[in-house]
Coordinates of C-alpha atoms in Angstrom, one line a residue:
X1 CA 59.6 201.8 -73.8
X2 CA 62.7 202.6 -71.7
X3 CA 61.8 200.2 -69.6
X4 CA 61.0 197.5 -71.7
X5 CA 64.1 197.7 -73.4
X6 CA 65.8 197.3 -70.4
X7 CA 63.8 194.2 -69.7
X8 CA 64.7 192.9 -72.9
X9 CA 68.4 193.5 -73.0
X10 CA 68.7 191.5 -69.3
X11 CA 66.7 188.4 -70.6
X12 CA 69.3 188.4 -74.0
X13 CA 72.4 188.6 -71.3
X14 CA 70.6 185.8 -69.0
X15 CA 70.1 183.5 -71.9
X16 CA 72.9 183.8 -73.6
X17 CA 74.8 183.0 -70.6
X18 CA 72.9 179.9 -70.6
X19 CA 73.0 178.9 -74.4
X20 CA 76.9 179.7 -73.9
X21 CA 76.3 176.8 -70.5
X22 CA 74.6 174.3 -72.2
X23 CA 74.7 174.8 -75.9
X24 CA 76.2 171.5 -76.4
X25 CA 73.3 170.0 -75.1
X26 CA 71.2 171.0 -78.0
X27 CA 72.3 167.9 -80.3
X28 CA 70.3 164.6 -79.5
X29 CA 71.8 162.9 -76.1
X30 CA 69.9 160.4 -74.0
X31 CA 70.2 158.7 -71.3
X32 CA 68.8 155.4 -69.5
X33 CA 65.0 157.1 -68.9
X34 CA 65.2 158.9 -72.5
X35 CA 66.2 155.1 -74.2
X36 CA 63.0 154.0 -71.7
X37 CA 60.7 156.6 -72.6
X38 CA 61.7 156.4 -76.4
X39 CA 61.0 152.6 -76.4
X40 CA 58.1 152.6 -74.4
X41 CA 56.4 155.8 -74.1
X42 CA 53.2 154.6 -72.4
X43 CA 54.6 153.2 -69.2
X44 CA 56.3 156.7 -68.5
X45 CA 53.3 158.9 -68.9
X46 CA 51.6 156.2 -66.2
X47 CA 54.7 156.8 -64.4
X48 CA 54.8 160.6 -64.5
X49 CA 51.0 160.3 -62.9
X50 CA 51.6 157.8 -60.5
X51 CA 54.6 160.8 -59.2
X52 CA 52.4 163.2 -59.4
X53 CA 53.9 164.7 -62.1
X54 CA 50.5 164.8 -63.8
X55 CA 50.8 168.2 -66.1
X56 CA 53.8 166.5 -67.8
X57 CA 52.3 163.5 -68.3
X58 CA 49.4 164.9 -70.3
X59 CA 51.8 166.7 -72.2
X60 CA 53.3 163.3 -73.0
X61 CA 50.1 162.0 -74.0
X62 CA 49.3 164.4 -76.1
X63 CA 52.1 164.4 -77.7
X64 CA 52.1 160.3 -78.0
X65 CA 48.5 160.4 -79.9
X66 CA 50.1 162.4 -82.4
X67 CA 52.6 159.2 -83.1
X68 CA 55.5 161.6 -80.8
X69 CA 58.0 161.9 -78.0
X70 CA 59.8 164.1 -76.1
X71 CA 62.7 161.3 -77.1
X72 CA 62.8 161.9 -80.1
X73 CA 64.7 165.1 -80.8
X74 CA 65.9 166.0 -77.4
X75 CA 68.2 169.1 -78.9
X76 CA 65.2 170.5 -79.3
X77 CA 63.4 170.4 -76.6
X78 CA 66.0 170.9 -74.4
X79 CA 67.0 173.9 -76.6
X80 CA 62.9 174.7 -75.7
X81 CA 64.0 173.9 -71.7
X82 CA 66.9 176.7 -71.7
X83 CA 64.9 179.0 -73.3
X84 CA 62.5 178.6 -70.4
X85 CA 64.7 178.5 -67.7
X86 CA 66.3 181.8 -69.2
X87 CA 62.9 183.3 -68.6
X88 CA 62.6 182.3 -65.3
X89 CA 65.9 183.9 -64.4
X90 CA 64.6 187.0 -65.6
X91 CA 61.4 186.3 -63.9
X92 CA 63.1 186.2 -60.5
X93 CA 64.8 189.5 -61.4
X94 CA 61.8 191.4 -61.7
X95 CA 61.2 190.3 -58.5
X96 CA 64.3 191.2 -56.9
X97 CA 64.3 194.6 -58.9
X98 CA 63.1 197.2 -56.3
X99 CA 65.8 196.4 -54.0
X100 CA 68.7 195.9 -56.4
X101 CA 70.7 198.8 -57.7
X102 CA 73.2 197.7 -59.7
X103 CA 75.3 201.3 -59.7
X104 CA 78.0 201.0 -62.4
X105 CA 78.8 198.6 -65.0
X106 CA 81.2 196.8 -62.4
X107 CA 78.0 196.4 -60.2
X108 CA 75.8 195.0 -63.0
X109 CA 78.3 192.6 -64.5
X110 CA 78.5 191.2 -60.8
X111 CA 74.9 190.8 -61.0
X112 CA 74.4 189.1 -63.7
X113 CA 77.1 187.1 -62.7
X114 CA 75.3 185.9 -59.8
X115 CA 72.0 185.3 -61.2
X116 CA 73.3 183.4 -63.9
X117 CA 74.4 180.8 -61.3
X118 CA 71.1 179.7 -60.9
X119 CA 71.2 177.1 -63.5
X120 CA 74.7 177.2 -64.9
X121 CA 76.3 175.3 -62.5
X122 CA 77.6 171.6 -62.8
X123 CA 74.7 170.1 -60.5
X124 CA 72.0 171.5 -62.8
X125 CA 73.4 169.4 -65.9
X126 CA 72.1 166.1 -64.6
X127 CA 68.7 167.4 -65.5
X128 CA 69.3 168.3 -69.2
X129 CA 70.3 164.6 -69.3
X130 CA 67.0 163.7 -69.0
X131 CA 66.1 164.7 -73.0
X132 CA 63.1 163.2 -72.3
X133 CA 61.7 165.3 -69.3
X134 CA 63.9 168.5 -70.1
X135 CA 60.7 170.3 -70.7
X136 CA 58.7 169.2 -67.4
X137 CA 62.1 170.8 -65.8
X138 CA 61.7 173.9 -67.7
X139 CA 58.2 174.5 -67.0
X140 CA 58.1 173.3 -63.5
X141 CA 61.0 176.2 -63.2
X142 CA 59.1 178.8 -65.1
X143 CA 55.9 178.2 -63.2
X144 CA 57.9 178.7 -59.8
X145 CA 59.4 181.3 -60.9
X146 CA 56.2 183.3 -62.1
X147 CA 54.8 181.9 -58.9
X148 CA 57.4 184.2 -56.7
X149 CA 57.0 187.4 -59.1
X150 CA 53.3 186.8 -58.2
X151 CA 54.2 186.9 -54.2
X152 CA 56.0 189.5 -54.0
X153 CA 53.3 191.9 -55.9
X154 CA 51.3 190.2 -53.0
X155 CA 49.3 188.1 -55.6
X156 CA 49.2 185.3 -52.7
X157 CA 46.5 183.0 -54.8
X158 CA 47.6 182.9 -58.3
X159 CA 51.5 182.0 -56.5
X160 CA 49.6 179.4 -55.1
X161 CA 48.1 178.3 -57.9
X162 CA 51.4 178.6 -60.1
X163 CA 53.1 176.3 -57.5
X164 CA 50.6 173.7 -57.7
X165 CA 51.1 173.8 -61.1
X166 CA 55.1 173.7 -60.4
X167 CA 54.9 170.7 -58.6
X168 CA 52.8 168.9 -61.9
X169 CA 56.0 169.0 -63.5
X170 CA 58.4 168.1 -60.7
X171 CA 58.2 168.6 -57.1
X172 CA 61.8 170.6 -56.6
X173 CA 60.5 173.4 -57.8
X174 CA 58.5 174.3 -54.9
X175 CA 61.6 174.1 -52.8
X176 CA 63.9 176.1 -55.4
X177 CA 60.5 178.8 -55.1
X178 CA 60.3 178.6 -51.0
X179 CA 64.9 179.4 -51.0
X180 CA 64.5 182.4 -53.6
X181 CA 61.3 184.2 -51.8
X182 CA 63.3 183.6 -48.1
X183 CA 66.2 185.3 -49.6
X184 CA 63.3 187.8 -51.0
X185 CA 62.1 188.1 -47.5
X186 CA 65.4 189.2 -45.6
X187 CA 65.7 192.0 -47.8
X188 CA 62.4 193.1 -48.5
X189 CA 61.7 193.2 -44.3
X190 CA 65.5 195.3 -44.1
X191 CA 66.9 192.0 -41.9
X192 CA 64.7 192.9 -39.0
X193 CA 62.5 190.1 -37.4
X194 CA 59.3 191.2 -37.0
X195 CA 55.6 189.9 -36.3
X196 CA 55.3 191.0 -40.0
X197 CA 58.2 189.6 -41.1
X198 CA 57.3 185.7 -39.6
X199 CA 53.9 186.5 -41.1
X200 CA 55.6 186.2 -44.3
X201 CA 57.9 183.8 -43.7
X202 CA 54.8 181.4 -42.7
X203 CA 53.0 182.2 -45.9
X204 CA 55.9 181.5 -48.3
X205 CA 56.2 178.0 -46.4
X206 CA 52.3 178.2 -46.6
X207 CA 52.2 178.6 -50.7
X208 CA 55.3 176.8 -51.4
X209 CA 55.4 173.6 -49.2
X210 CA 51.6 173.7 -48.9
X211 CA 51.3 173.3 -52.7
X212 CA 54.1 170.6 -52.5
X213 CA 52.1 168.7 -49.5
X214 CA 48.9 169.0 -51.8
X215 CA 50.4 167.6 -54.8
X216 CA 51.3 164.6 -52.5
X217 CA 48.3 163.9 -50.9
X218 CA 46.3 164.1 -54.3
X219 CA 48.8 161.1 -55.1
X220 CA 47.8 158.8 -51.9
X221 CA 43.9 159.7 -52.8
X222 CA 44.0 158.6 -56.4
X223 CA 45.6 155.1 -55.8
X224 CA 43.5 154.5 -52.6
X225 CA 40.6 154.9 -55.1
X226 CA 42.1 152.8 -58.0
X227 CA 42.7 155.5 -60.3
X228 CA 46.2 155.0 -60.2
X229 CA 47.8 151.3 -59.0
X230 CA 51.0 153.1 -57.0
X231 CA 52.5 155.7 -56.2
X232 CA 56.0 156.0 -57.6
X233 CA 57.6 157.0 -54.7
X234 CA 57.2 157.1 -51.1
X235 CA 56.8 159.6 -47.9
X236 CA 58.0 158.7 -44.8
X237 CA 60.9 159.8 -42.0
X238 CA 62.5 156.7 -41.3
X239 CA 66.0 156.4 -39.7
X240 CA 66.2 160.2 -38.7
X241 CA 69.6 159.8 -38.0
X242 CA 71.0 158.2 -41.0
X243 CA 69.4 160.7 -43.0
X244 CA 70.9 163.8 -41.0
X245 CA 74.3 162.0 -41.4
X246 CA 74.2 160.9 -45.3
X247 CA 73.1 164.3 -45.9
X248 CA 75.7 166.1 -43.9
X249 CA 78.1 164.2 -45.6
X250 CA 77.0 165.0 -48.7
X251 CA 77.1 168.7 -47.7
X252 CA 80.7 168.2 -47.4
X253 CA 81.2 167.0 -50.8
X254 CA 79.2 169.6 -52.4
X255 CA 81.4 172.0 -50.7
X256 CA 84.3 170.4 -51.5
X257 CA 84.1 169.7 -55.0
X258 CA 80.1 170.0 -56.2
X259 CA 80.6 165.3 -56.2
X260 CA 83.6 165.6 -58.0
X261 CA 82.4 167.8 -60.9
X262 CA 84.7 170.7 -60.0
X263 CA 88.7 170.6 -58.8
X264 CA 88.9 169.4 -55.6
X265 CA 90.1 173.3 -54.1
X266 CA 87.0 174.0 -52.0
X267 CA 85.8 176.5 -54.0
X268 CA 82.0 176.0 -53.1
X269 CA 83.0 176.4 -49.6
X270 CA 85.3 179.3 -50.3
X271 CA 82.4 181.1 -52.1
X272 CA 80.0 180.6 -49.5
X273 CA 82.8 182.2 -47.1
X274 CA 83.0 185.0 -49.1
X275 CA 79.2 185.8 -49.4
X276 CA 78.6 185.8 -45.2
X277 CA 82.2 187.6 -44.8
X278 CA 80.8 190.5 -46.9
X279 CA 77.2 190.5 -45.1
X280 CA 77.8 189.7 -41.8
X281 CA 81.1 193.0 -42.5
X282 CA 78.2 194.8 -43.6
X283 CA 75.6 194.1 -40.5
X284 CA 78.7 194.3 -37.9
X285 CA 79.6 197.8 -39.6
X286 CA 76.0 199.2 -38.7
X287 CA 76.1 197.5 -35.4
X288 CA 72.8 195.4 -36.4
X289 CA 73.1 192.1 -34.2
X290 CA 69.1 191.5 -35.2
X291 CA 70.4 191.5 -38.7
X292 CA 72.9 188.6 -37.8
X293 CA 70.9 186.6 -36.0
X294 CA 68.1 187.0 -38.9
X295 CA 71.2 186.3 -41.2
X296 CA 72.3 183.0 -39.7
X297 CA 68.9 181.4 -39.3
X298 CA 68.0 182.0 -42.9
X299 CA 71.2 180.5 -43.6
X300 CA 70.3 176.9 -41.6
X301 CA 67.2 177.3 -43.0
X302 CA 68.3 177.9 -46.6
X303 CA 70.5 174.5 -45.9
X304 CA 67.3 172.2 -44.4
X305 CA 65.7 173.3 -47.2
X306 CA 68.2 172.0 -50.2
X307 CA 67.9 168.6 -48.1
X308 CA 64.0 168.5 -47.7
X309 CA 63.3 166.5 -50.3
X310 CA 65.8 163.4 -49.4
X311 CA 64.7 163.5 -45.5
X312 CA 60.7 163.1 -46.2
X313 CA 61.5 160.5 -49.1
X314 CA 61.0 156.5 -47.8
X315 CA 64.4 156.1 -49.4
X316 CA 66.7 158.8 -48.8
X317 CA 68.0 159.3 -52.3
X318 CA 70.6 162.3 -53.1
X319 CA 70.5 163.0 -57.1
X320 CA 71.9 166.2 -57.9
X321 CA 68.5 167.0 -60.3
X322 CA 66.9 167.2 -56.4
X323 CA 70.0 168.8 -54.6
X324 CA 71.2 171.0 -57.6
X325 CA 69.0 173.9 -55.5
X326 CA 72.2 174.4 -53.6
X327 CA 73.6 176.4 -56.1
X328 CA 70.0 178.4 -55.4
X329 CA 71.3 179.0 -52.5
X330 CA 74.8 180.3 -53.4
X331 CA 73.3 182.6 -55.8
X332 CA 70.8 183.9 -53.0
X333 CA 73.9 184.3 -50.4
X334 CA 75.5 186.1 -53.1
X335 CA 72.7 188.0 -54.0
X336 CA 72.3 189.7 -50.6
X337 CA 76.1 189.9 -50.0
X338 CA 75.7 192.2 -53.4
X339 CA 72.6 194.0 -52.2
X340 CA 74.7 194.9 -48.8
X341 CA 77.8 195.8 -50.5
X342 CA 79.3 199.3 -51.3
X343 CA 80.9 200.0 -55.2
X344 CA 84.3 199.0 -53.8
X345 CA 83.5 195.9 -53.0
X346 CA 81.0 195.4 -55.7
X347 CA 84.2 195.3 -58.2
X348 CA 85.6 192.6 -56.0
X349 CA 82.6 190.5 -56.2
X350 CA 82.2 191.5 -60.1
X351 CA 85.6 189.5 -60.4
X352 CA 84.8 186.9 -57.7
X353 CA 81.9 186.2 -59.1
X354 CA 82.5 186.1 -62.9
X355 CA 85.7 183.9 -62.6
X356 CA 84.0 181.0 -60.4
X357 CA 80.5 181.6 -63.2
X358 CA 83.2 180.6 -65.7
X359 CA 85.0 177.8 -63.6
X360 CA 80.9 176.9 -63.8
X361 CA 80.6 177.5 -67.6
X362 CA 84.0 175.3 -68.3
X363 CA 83.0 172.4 -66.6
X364 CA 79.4 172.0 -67.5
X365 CA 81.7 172.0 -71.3
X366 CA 83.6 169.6 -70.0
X367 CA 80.8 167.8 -68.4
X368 CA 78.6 167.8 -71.5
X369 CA 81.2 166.5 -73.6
X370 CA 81.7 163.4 -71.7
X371 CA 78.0 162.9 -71.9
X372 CA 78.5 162.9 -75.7
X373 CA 81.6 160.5 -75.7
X374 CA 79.6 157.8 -73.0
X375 CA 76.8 158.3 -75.9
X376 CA 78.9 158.0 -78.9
X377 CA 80.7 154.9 -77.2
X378 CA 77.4 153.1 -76.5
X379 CA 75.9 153.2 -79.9
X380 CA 79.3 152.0 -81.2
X381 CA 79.5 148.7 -79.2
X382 CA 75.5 148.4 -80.2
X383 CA 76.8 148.8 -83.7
X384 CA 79.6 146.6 -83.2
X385 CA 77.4 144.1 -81.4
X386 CA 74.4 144.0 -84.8
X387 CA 77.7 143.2 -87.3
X388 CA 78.3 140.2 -85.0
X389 CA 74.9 139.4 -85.4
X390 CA 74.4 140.6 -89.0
X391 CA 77.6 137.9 -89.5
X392 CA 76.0 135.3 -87.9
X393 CA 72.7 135.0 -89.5
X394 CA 74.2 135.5 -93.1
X395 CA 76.2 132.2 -91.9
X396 CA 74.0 130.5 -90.6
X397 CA 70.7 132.0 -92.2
X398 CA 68.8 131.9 -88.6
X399 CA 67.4 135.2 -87.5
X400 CA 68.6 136.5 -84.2
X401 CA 65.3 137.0 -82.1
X402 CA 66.2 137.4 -78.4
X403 CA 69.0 138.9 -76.1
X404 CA 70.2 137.8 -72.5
X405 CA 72.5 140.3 -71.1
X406 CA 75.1 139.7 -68.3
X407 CA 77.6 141.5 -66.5
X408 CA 81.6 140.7 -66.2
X409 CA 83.1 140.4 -62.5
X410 CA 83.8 144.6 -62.3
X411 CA 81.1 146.4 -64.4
X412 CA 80.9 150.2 -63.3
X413 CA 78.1 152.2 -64.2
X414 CA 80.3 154.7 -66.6
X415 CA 82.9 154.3 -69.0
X416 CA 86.6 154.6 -67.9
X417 CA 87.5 157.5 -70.4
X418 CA 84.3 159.6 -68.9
X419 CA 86.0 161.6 -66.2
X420 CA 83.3 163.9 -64.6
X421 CA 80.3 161.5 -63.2
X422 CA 78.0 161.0 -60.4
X423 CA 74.9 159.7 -60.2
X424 CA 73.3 159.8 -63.6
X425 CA 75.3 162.0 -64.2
X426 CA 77.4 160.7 -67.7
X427 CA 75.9 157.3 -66.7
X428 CA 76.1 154.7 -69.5
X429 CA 73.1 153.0 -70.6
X430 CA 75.3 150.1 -72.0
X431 CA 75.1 147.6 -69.3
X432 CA 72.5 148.8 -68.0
X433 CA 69.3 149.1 -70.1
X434 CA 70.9 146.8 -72.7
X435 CA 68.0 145.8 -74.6
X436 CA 66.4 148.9 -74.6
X437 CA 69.6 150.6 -76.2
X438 CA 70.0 147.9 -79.1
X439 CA 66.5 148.3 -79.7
X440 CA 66.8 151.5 -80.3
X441 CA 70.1 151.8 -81.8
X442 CA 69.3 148.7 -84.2
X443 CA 65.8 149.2 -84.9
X444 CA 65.0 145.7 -84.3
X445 CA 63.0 144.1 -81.3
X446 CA 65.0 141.9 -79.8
X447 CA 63.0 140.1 -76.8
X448 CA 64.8 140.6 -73.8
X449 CA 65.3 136.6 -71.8
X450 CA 67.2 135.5 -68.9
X451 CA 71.0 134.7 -69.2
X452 CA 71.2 131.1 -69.4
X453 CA 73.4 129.7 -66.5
X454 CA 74.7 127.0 -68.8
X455 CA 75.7 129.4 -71.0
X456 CA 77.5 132.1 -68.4
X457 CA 79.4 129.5 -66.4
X458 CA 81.2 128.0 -69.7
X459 CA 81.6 131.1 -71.8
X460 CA 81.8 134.6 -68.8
X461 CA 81.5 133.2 -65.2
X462 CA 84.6 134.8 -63.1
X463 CA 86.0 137.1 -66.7
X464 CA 86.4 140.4 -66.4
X465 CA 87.1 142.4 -69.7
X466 CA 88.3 146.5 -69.8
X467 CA 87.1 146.9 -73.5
X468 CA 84.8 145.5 -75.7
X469 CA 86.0 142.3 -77.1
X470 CA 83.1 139.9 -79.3
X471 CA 85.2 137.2 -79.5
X472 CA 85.0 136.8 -75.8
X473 CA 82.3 138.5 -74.7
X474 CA 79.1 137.6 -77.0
X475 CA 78.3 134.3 -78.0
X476 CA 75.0 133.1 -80.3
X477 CA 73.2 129.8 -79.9
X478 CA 70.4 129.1 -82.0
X479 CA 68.2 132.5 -82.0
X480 CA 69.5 133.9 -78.6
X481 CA 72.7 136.0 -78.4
X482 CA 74.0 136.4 -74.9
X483 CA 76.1 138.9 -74.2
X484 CA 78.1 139.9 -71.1
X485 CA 78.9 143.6 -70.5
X486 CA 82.2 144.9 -69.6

């Protein structure tokens, strides 16, 4: 009972820490996809297949015959996500548990600390923007994360199996799995390399890429025999090079400032520092150069492995919801920096560690409630746009049926007064996915045409507007509105 308690108290502190992260997130939000997936629910679940994400598509299904969507209350099911997620904190934990001794309450703050990193960092939020597939995150985590509790009780199978299952939700997950059980590995073989410990290493690439490989191969065999038309996405090496040098540069960025979420001080960078200082202090101390040469291989490997994803993709594409693992990493660097440290220095990192969780904590806040204001400001101008119709048809009594969107000379992809942005990351759907939004702002179904070129050259052609203006920027002809997007 003891120890069940004790089980139960650390899930409350790891999920609180993340209901503190990303409570905000629990009111509805949506982005581009969510609008997509709320409009036209059908085409996603064909896409989720043709990605291979095949256990969240049925999911969708099944939730689409009973008239439903993920879209369509995203607080709660990304409330439902976070609640997973917090489990699979906990889950990796447990598996860390027989060679973490927390000591005193200095030790286990700093613990908790780090763990709690996992997912409560500023990459992660670009995947609780997706309202829509917030609960194919949170069970492709939970699955992985169940997977490496499995491995280390030497369960090899059933990981196997879990992993497969991780990568029918989304593909990350097998790479977030194969970081956490290296990290697992170091310590549980006492940094030695041994025929033993490459054993290992082999089978966690083995049960983690393996199942990753599988999943994509199972893609290329269903469309060859016309079960599914395409596949959604693409393997394939490409320029080698270019890929090596977009992704080193990205590196640098994420070091610098995590893309421009956090202040430009370095802190990543300054935190990674501070995790090898306090290993490598402790493998010098004991005069274990094995140790350090173990030490910095894991670490290169750690760092091919956040990248993996972009360099076997046809297109080398660097969202944060596939590079967020870096902050996997950090919390695994951390985690053995705390594992080799003594009390004294366990204080150190309990205020280290905390203070850059809550630098974390604060800007997924501040992150979050930009998301809201890009939200709130695109329904308005929707709103803004139906009165301009609304006023035109009591005029002139003909009913608005079709839409033709354009762009100004400068459009950017997110709104001037949203500060923290990258990526999809706060991304506005105005301008974008135009039609989708009114329809589902308005209710109506406006059919989406063509901008006329008659139309654009006399009324838009060379404006550029930095706030929403009807006079200028939407003009109605007969049953077609065209509007151009500032």
């Amino acid at each position: 009972m003891e120890k069940k308690r004790e089980w139960l108290n650390r899930f409350l502190i790891d999920y609180l820490i993340l209901f503190v992260t990303w409570g905000g997130m629990f009111r509805r939000s949506f982005n581009c996809d969510t609008l997509f997936h709320y409009v036209r629910p059908q085409t996603d679940i064909i896409g989720r297949c043709e990605g291979g994400r095949y256990l969240s598509g049925l999911m969708d299904y099944i939730l689409w015959q009973f008239g439903l969507t993920t879209a369509d209350h995203t607080g709660i099911t990304v409330f439902i996500a976070v609640f997973l997620i917090a489990v699979s904190v906990w889950m990796v934990q447990r598996s860390f548990e027989d060679k973490v001794s927390c000591g005193n309450g200095y030790g286990k703050i700093a613990y908790y600390a780090v763990t709690g990193l996992m997912f409560s960092n500023v990459l992660f939020s670009e995947s609780l923007m997706f309202g829509e597939c917030s609960l194919m995150f949170g069970l492709a985590y939970l699955f992985a994360s169940t997977g490496i509790f499995l491995f280390t009780k030497k369960k090899y199978a059933a990981a196997f199996l879990l992993f497969l299952c991780s990568t029918m939700e989304y593909q990350v997950a097998v790479v977030y799995a194969a970081i956490i059980l290296s990290a697992w590995i170091f310590v549980h073989q006492e940094y030695k390399i041994t025929v033993r410990t490459v054993v290992q290493e082999l089978l966690c690439g083995c049960v983690t890429f393996g199942a990753g490989l599988l999943n994509m191969m199972s893609i290329t065999v269903l469309v060859k025999t016309g079960i599914l038309e395409k596949a959604e996405k693409g393997a394939g090496i490409g320029d080698i090079m270019g890929k090596i040098g977009l992704c080193a540069k990205d590196l640098v960025s994420l070091l610098k400032d995590s893309r421009g979420l956090l202040p430009g001080a370095g802190l990543p960078l300054l935190i990674m520092v501070f995790a090898i200082v306090i290993t490598l202090r402790k493998f010098l101390k004991d005069r274990n150069r094995m140790a350090v040469l173990y030490y910095f291989l894991l670490l290169a490997a750690m760092t091919m492995m956040v990248y993996v994803l972009p360099m076997v993709q046809a297109s080398s594409m660097l969202y944060p919801r596939l590079i967020w693992i870096f902050y996997i990493m950090q919390s695994m660097l951390l985690l053995i920096a705390f594992i080799c440290a003594e009390d004294v220095v366990r204080t150190v990192m309990c205020y280290v560690c905390c203070g850059y969780l809550a630098v974390q904590m604060m800007f997924c806040h501040i992150i979050v409630t930009n998301h809201m204001v890009s939200n709130t400001l695109d329904k308005t101008y929707v709103m803004m746009f139906c009165q301009e119709v609304e006023k035109y048809e009591a005029q002139t009594g003909i009913r608005v049926e079709k839409l033709a969107v354009g762009n100004d000379t400068n459009c950017p992809s997110s709104y001037n007064n949203v500060y923290y942005k990258t990526d999809q990351i706060n991304e506005r759907a105005l301008g974008i996915v135009t039609n989708t939004l009114v329809n589902a702002v308005s209710g109506r179904e406006f059919e989406k045409v063509s901008m006329d070129e008659t139309v654009f050259r006399e009324h838009f052609e060379g404006k550029n507007w930095d706030y929403f203006d009807a006079s200028e920027q939407l003009v109605i002809l007969g049953d077609t509105a065209y509007w151009v997007i500032f």
